[in-house]
Coordinates of C-alpha atoms and ligand atoms in Angstrom, one line a residue:
X1 CA -22.8 -11.4 -6.2
X2 CA -23.5 -11.0 -2.5
X3 CA -20.4 -10.2 -0.5
X4 CA -20.4 -12.2 2.7
X5 CA -19.4 -10.2 5.8
X6 CA -17.4 -12.5 8.1
X7 CA -16.5 -11.7 11.7
X8 CA -13.1 -13.2 12.7
X9 CA -14.0 -16.6 14.1
X10 CA -12.3 -19.9 13.6
X11 CA -15.4 -21.2 11.7
X12 CA -15.5 -18.1 9.4
X13 CA -11.7 -18.3 8.7
X14 CA -12.1 -21.9 7.7
X15 CA -15.0 -20.9 5.4
X16 CA -13.0 -18.1 3.9
X17 CA -10.1 -20.5 3.3
X18 CA -12.5 -22.8 1.4
X19 CA -13.6 -19.8 -0.8
X20 CA -9.9 -19.2 -1.7
X21 CA -9.4 -22.9 -2.5
X22 CA -12.3 -23.0 -4.9
X23 CA -11.0 -19.9 -6.7
X24 CA -13.0 -17.1 -5.0
X25 CA -11.9 -13.7 -3.7
X26 CA -11.7 -12.8 0.0
X27 CA -10.6 -9.4 1.4
X28 CA -8.7 -9.7 4.7
X29 CA -7.0 -7.5 7.2
X30 CA -3.2 -7.2 7.5
X31 CA -1.1 -4.8 9.7
X32 CA -0.5 -2.6 6.7
X33 CA -3.7 -2.3 4.6
X34 CA -6.6 -4.7 3.7
X35 CA -5.7 -7.2 1.0
X36 CA -7.8 -8.7 -1.7
X37 CA -6.8 -12.4 -1.7
X38 CA -6.9 -15.2 -4.2
X39 CA -5.1 -18.5 -4.5
X40 CA -1.7 -17.4 -5.8
X41 CA -1.3 -20.7 -7.7
X42 CA -4.6 -20.4 -9.6
X43 CA -4.2 -18.2 -12.7
X44 CA -8.0 -17.8 -13.2
X45 CA -8.5 -16.7 -9.6
X46 CA -5.7 -14.2 -9.9
X47 CA -7.2 -12.9 -13.1
X48 CA -10.5 -12.2 -11.3
X49 CA -8.6 -10.1 -8.8
X50 CA -7.5 -7.7 -11.6
X51 CA -11.1 -7.6 -12.8
X52 CA -12.6 -6.8 -9.4
X53 CA -10.0 -4.0 -8.8
X54 CA -10.2 -2.7 -12.4
X55 CA -6.5 -2.9 -12.4
X56 CA -4.1 -3.3 -15.4
X57 CA -2.8 -6.8 -15.5
X58 CA 0.9 -5.9 -15.8
X59 CA 0.9 -5.0 -12.2
X60 CA 2.4 -7.9 -10.2
X61 CA 0.8 -9.1 -6.9
X62 CA 2.4 -9.7 -3.6
X63 CA 2.2 -13.4 -2.5
X64 CA 1.4 -13.8 1.2
X65 CA 2.7 -16.8 3.1
X66 CA 2.2 -18.0 6.7
X67 CA 5.1 -20.5 7.2
X68 CA 8.8 -20.4 6.2
X69 CA 8.2 -23.7 4.4
X70 CA 6.1 -21.9 1.8
X71 CA 9.0 -19.6 0.8
X72 CA 10.9 -22.3 -1.0
X73 CA 7.7 -23.1 -3.1
X74 CA 7.5 -19.4 -4.3
X75 CA 11.2 -18.4 -4.8
X76 CA 13.6 -20.4 -7.0
X77 CA 16.6 -18.9 -5.1
X78 CA 16.8 -17.3 -1.6
X79 CA 19.7 -14.8 -1.7
X80 CA 22.0 -14.8 1.3
X81 CA 21.1 -11.2 2.1
X82 CA 17.5 -12.3 2.7
X83 CA 18.4 -14.4 5.7
X84 CA 19.1 -11.6 8.3
X85 CA 16.2 -9.5 6.8
X86 CA 13.7 -12.3 7.2
X87 CA 14.9 -13.0 10.7
X88 CA 14.6 -9.3 11.7
X89 CA 11.3 -8.4 9.9
X90 CA 9.1 -11.4 9.2
X91 CA 6.3 -11.7 10.0
X92 CA 5.9 -8.0 9.3
X93 CA 5.3 -5.1 6.9
X94 CA 8.0 -5.8 4.3
X95 CA 7.9 -7.6 0.9
X96 CA 11.0 -9.1 -0.6
X97 CA 11.4 -9.5 -4.3
X98 CA 13.2 -12.7 -5.3
X99 CA 13.5 -14.9 -8.5
X100 CA 10.2 -16.7 -8.9
X101 CA 9.8 -20.5 -8.7
X102 CA 8.4 -22.2 -11.7
X103 CA 5.1 -23.0 -10.1
X104 CA 4.1 -19.4 -9.6
X105 CA 1.8 -18.4 -12.6
X106 CA 3.0 -15.5 -14.8
X107 CA -0.3 -13.8 -14.2
X108 CA 0.5 -13.5 -10.5
X109 CA 3.8 -11.8 -11.2
X110 CA 2.5 -9.6 -14.0
X111 CA 4.7 -11.4 -16.5
X112 CA 7.9 -10.8 -14.5
X113 CA 10.4 -13.6 -13.6
X114 CA 10.5 -12.2 -10.1
X115 CA 7.9 -12.4 -7.3
X116 CA 7.1 -10.3 -4.3
X117 CA 6.7 -12.3 -1.1
X118 CA 5.5 -11.2 2.3
X119 CA 4.7 -12.9 5.6
X120 CA 2.2 -10.6 7.3
X121 CA 2.2 -10.0 11.0
X122 CA -1.6 -10.0 11.3
X123 CA -2.8 -13.2 12.9
X124 CA -6.1 -13.1 11.0
X125 CA -4.1 -12.9 7.7
X126 CA -1.9 -15.8 8.6
X127 CA -4.8 -17.9 9.9
X128 CA -6.5 -17.3 6.5
X129 CA -3.4 -18.4 4.6
X130 CA -3.3 -21.6 6.8
X131 CA -7.0 -22.3 6.3
X132 CA -6.6 -21.9 2.5
X133 CA -3.6 -24.2 2.6
X134 CA -2.0 -22.2 -0.2
X135 CA -0.1 -18.9 -0.5
X136 CA -2.5 -16.0 -1.1
X137 CA -1.8 -13.4 -3.9
X138 CA -3.2 -10.1 -2.7
X139 CA -3.0 -6.5 -3.8
X140 CA -4.6 -3.8 -1.6
X141 CA -8.4 -4.2 -1.6
X142 CA -9.3 -0.9 -3.2
X143 CA -10.6 -0.1 -6.7
X144 CA -7.6 0.8 -8.8
X145 CA -6.6 4.5 -8.2
X146 CA -8.4 4.8 -4.9
X147 CA -6.7 5.2 -1.5
X148 CA -5.8 1.8 0.0
X149 CA -8.4 0.6 2.5
X150 CA -7.3 0.5 6.2
X151 CA -10.7 -0.4 7.6
X152 CA -13.2 -3.0 6.5
X153 CA -15.8 -0.3 5.8
X154 CA -13.4 1.1 3.2
X155 CA -13.1 -2.3 1.6
X156 CA -16.9 -2.6 1.3
X157 CA -17.1 1.0 -0.1
X158 CA -15.1 -0.2 -3.1
X159 CA -15.7 -3.9 -3.3
X160 CA -19.2 -4.7 -2.1
X161 CA -20.9 -7.2 -4.5
X162 CA -17.6 -7.5 -6.5
X163 CA -16.0 -10.2 -4.3
X164 CA -17.1 -13.2 -2.4
X165 CA -16.3 -12.2 1.2
X166 CA -14.7 -9.7 3.5
X167 CA -13.2 -10.6 6.9
X168 CA -14.3 -8.0 9.3
X169 CA -11.0 -7.4 11.1
X170 CA -9.5 -4.5 13.1
X171 CA -8.4 -1.2 11.6
X172 CA -4.9 -1.6 10.2
X173 CA -2.2 -0.6 12.7
X174 CA 0.4 0.7 10.2
X175 CA -1.9 2.2 7.6
X176 CA 0.4 2.4 4.6
X177 CA 1.4 -0.5 2.4
X178 CA 4.5 -2.7 3.0
X179 CA 8.0 -1.7 2.1
X180 CA 9.0 -3.4 -1.2
X181 CA 12.6 -4.4 -1.2
X182 CA 14.2 -5.9 -4.3
X183 CA 16.8 -8.5 -3.4
X184 CA 17.6 -9.6 -7.0
X185 CA 20.4 -7.0 -7.6
X186 CA 23.8 -6.5 -6.1
X187 CA 22.6 -4.0 -3.5
X188 CA 19.1 -4.3 -2.0
X189 CA 16.9 -1.6 -3.5
X190 CA 13.7 -0.1 -2.0
X191 CA 11.1 0.0 -4.7
X192 CA 8.3 1.3 -2.4
X193 CA 9.0 2.9 1.0
X194 CA 7.0 1.7 4.0
X195 CA 7.1 1.2 7.7
X196 CA 10.4 -0.6 7.6
X197 CA 12.7 2.2 6.6
X198 CA 16.0 2.4 4.7
X199 CA 17.7 3.3 8.0
X200 CA 16.3 0.2 9.7
X201 CA 17.4 -2.1 6.9
X202 CA 20.9 -0.6 6.7
X203 CA 21.2 -1.1 10.5
X204 CA 20.2 -4.7 10.2
X205 CA 22.6 -5.5 7.3
X206 CA 25.4 -3.2 8.3
X207 CA 25.6 -2.2 4.6
X208 CA 24.1 0.1 2.1
X209 CA 20.5 -0.1 0.8
X210 CA 19.4 1.9 -2.2
X211 CA 16.2 3.7 -3.2
X212 CA 14.8 3.2 -6.6
X213 CA 15.9 6.6 -8.2
X214 CA 12.4 6.8 -9.7
X215 CA 11.0 7.5 -6.2
X216 CA 12.5 11.0 -6.4
X217 CA 11.2 11.8 -9.8
X218 CA 8.0 13.8 -10.1
X219 CA 6.2 12.2 -13.0
X220 CA 3.8 15.1 -13.4
X221 CA 6.5 17.6 -14.2
X222 CA 8.6 15.6 -16.6
X223 CA 9.0 16.9 -20.1
X224 CA 6.9 15.2 -22.8
X225 CA 8.3 12.1 -24.4
X226 CA 10.3 11.2 -21.4
X227 CA 9.1 8.0 -19.8
X228 CA 8.7 7.1 -16.1
X229 CA 10.1 3.7 -15.3
X230 CA 9.8 2.8 -11.7
X231 CA 11.0 -0.8 -11.0
X232 CA 7.8 -1.6 -9.1
X233 CA 5.2 -1.5 -11.9
X234 CA 2.5 -0.5 -9.4
X235 CA 4.3 2.8 -8.6
X236 CA 3.6 4.3 -12.1
X237 CA -0.1 4.5 -11.8
X238 CA -2.1 7.4 -10.4
X239 CA -2.5 6.4 -6.9
X240 CA -4.2 7.2 -3.6
X241 CA -6.3 9.8 -5.4
X242 CA -9.4 11.1 -3.6
X243 CA -12.0 13.1 -5.5
X244 CA -10.9 16.3 -3.7
X245 CA -7.9 18.3 -4.8
X246 CA -5.0 17.7 -2.5
X247 CA -2.3 20.3 -1.9
X248 CA 0.9 19.9 0.2
X249 CA 2.1 22.8 2.3
X250 CA 5.8 22.4 3.1
X251 CA 8.3 24.5 5.1
X252 CA 10.6 24.5 8.1
X253 CA 9.1 27.5 9.8
X254 CA 6.1 26.2 11.8
X255 CA 4.5 29.6 12.1
X256 CA 4.8 30.3 8.4
X257 CA 3.3 27.0 7.5
X258 CA 0.3 27.7 9.8
X259 CA -0.1 31.1 8.3
X260 CA -0.1 29.7 4.8
X261 CA -2.7 27.0 5.7
X262 CA -5.0 29.8 7.1
X263 CA -4.5 31.8 4.0
X264 CA -5.3 28.9 1.7
X265 CA -8.4 28.1 3.8
X266 CA -9.5 31.7 3.4
X267 CA -9.0 31.6 -0.4
X268 CA -11.1 28.5 -0.7
X269 CA -13.8 30.1 1.4
X270 CA -13.9 33.1 -1.0
X271 CA -14.1 30.6 -3.9
X272 CA -17.0 28.8 -2.1
X273 CA -14.9 25.6 -1.9
X274 CA -15.2 23.3 1.0
X275 CA -11.6 23.0 2.3
X276 CA -10.1 21.0 5.2
X277 CA -6.5 21.1 6.6
X278 CA -4.7 17.9 7.7
X279 CA -1.9 18.7 10.1
X280 CA -0.1 15.8 11.7
X281 CA 2.7 17.9 13.0
X282 CA 5.8 15.7 12.9
X283 CA 3.9 12.6 13.9
X284 CA 4.6 10.3 10.9
X285 CA 3.2 7.2 12.7
X286 CA -0.1 8.9 13.4
X287 CA -0.2 10.2 9.8
X288 CA 0.5 6.7 8.3
X289 CA -2.3 5.2 10.3
X290 CA -4.9 8.0 9.6
X291 CA -4.2 9.4 6.1
X292 CA -5.9 6.9 3.7
X293 CA -9.0 6.6 5.8
X294 CA -9.2 10.3 6.2
X295 CA -9.0 10.9 2.4
X296 CA -12.0 8.6 2.0
X297 CA -13.9 10.2 4.8
X298 CA -13.4 13.7 3.3
X299 CA -14.6 12.4 0.0
X300 CA -17.8 11.2 1.6
X301 CA -18.2 14.7 3.0
X302 CA -17.8 16.2 -0.5
X303 CA -14.8 18.3 0.5
X304 CA -13.3 20.1 -2.5
X305 CA -9.8 20.9 -1.3
X306 CA -7.6 19.1 1.3
X307 CA -4.5 21.0 2.5
X308 CA -1.9 18.6 3.9
X309 CA 1.0 19.8 6.0
X310 CA 4.2 18.0 4.8
X311 CA 6.0 15.6 7.2
X312 CA 9.8 15.7 7.8
X313 CA 11.0 13.6 4.8
X314 CA 13.1 11.1 6.9
X315 CA 12.5 7.6 8.1
X316 CA 8.8 6.8 8.2
X317 CA 8.0 10.4 7.2
X318 CA 9.6 9.8 3.8
X319 CA 7.3 6.8 3.3
X320 CA 4.2 8.7 4.2
X321 CA 5.2 11.7 2.1
X322 CA 5.5 9.3 -0.9
X323 CA 1.7 8.7 -0.6
X324 CA 0.8 12.3 0.3
X325 CA 2.7 13.6 -2.8
X326 CA 1.0 11.1 -5.0
X327 CA -2.4 11.9 -3.7
X328 CA -1.6 15.6 -4.4
X329 CA -0.3 14.9 -7.9
X330 CA 2.9 16.6 -6.6
X331 CA 1.1 19.9 -6.0
X332 CA 3.3 21.4 -3.3
X333 CA 3.3 25.0 -1.9
X334 CA 6.7 25.8 -0.4
X335 CA 6.7 28.5 2.3
Ligands
TXA401 O1 1.1 -4.0 2.5 C1 1.0 -4.5 1.3 O2 2.0 -4.7 0.6 C2 -0.4 -4.8 0.9 C3 -1.0 -5.9 1.7 C4 -2.3 -6.4 1.3 O3 0.0 -6.9 1.9 N1 -0.4 -5.1 -0.5 C5 -0.2 -4.2 -1.5 O4 -0.3 -4.8 -2.8 O5 0.0 -3.1 -1.3 P1 -0.3 -3.9 -4.1 O6 -0.6 -4.8 -5.2 O7 -1.3 -2.8 -3.9 O8 1.1 -3.3 -4.3 C6 2.2 -4.2 -4.6 C7 3.4 -3.4 -5.1 C8 3.2 -2.8 -6.5 O9 3.8 -1.5 -6.5 C9 3.9 -3.8 -7.4 O10 4.3 -3.2 -8.6 C10 5.1 -4.2 -6.5 O11 4.5 -4.3 -5.2 N2 5.6 -5.5 -6.9 C11 5.0 -6.7 -6.6 N3 5.7 -7.7 -7.2 C12 6.8 -7.1 -7.8 C13 7.9 -7.6 -8.5 N4 8.1 -8.9 -8.8 N5 8.8 -6.7 -9.0 C14 8.7 -5.4 -8.7 N6 7.6 -4.9 -8.0 C15 6.7 -5.7 -7.6
MG402 MG1 -2.4 -1.0 -4.1

C-alpha cells in the first residue's frame, strides 16, 4: 500500500480522522514519540497495528484521548488518586493504568482487564483524535525491537508502505515514551519511567510512589530458569536496539570516564570497527530528545560500536538510562 504523507493542515487532519474511522492506520506526532494509531474500539483495526509493527499481540496498547469526557468511556472506575494527577499532568507525557471499561476490546489491552490511557499534549495528536471522533490506540510507530521514532523520517524508515498515512509533524520535544503509572494498586506504581518522574509525582500527591521492582533487574544476567516479569508487558521485549553494539561507560570521575572513552575508541580502531561516542554530560533533557534519533542515524552510517556515557541516575536521568541500558543489553563498563 502507498503510505500517504500528510502535512499538518485542517483538511489533512480531517482526512486522517476518516482513515482511522474506516479502520486504517495513521502515524502521528506526540510530544513523546510518534504513535501508530488505530480506532481503539475496532478490534480488527487494532489487530492490524500488531501486524504492521511485527509485535507480539500480548503487548497492550495505550489509548489516547482528547477530552476528559472520553475517559469515562475507557475506564470502568476512576480512582481518587487519579484526580490530582490528571489535573497536574494532562494533557502531557504520562499514561495512567486503570480498570478497563467493557467497551474496550480485549485485543486493545492485550487480554488484560486494565487499560493504559493518555491525553497527549501535542495539538496535532489531539486534533487527530477529535477528527476521528474516537479514542485512538497507539503504540510507538516503530517496527518491534527498533528505537522509538521521534521524527517522521524515522517513522517512514520503519513503516513506509505498511500503513495508510503519516502526519508530517515536528520532531518530538520529549523524545522518550510516556511515564506509565499503574493506579490499580494501593500505592501508585511506575511501570515505565518517563519525563514525569517519581519525584514529581510524589510532590503532587504528597505521598509515596513506587517503581516496579522489575525495572532494577537486569534480565540479561539472570540465572537460567528464572523468569522476568515486569508489570508492563512491553518492558520485557528486547527494545530500542540498533544494529550497532552499544556500551555504557559509567563513573563519577569525569576525567576517568573521558579517558576510558578514548581508550575504547582506540581499541575499536585497532579492531577496524567504526566507533562513535555519545556524551551528553549531565544533560538528561538533551539526551532524551536526541538518543533514539541518534541511534537510527548511526545505524544508517553503519557504525559498529556506540559508546554512551551514563547519565546521573536520578529524575529524568533515571528514565533515559532505562532506555540506554536496554539498547546496550546492559553492557556497562564501570570506571
Ligand atoms: O509516549 C508513549 O507512551 C507513546 C506515544 C505514542 O503515546 N506510546 C508508546 O506505546 O510508547 P508502546 O505501545 O510502545 O508502549 C506502551 C507501554 C508498554 O510497555 C505496555 O506494556 C504498557 O505501556 N502498557 C499499556 N497498557 C498497559 C496495561 N494495561 N497494563 C500494564 N502495562 C501497560
Ligand atoms: Mg514502543
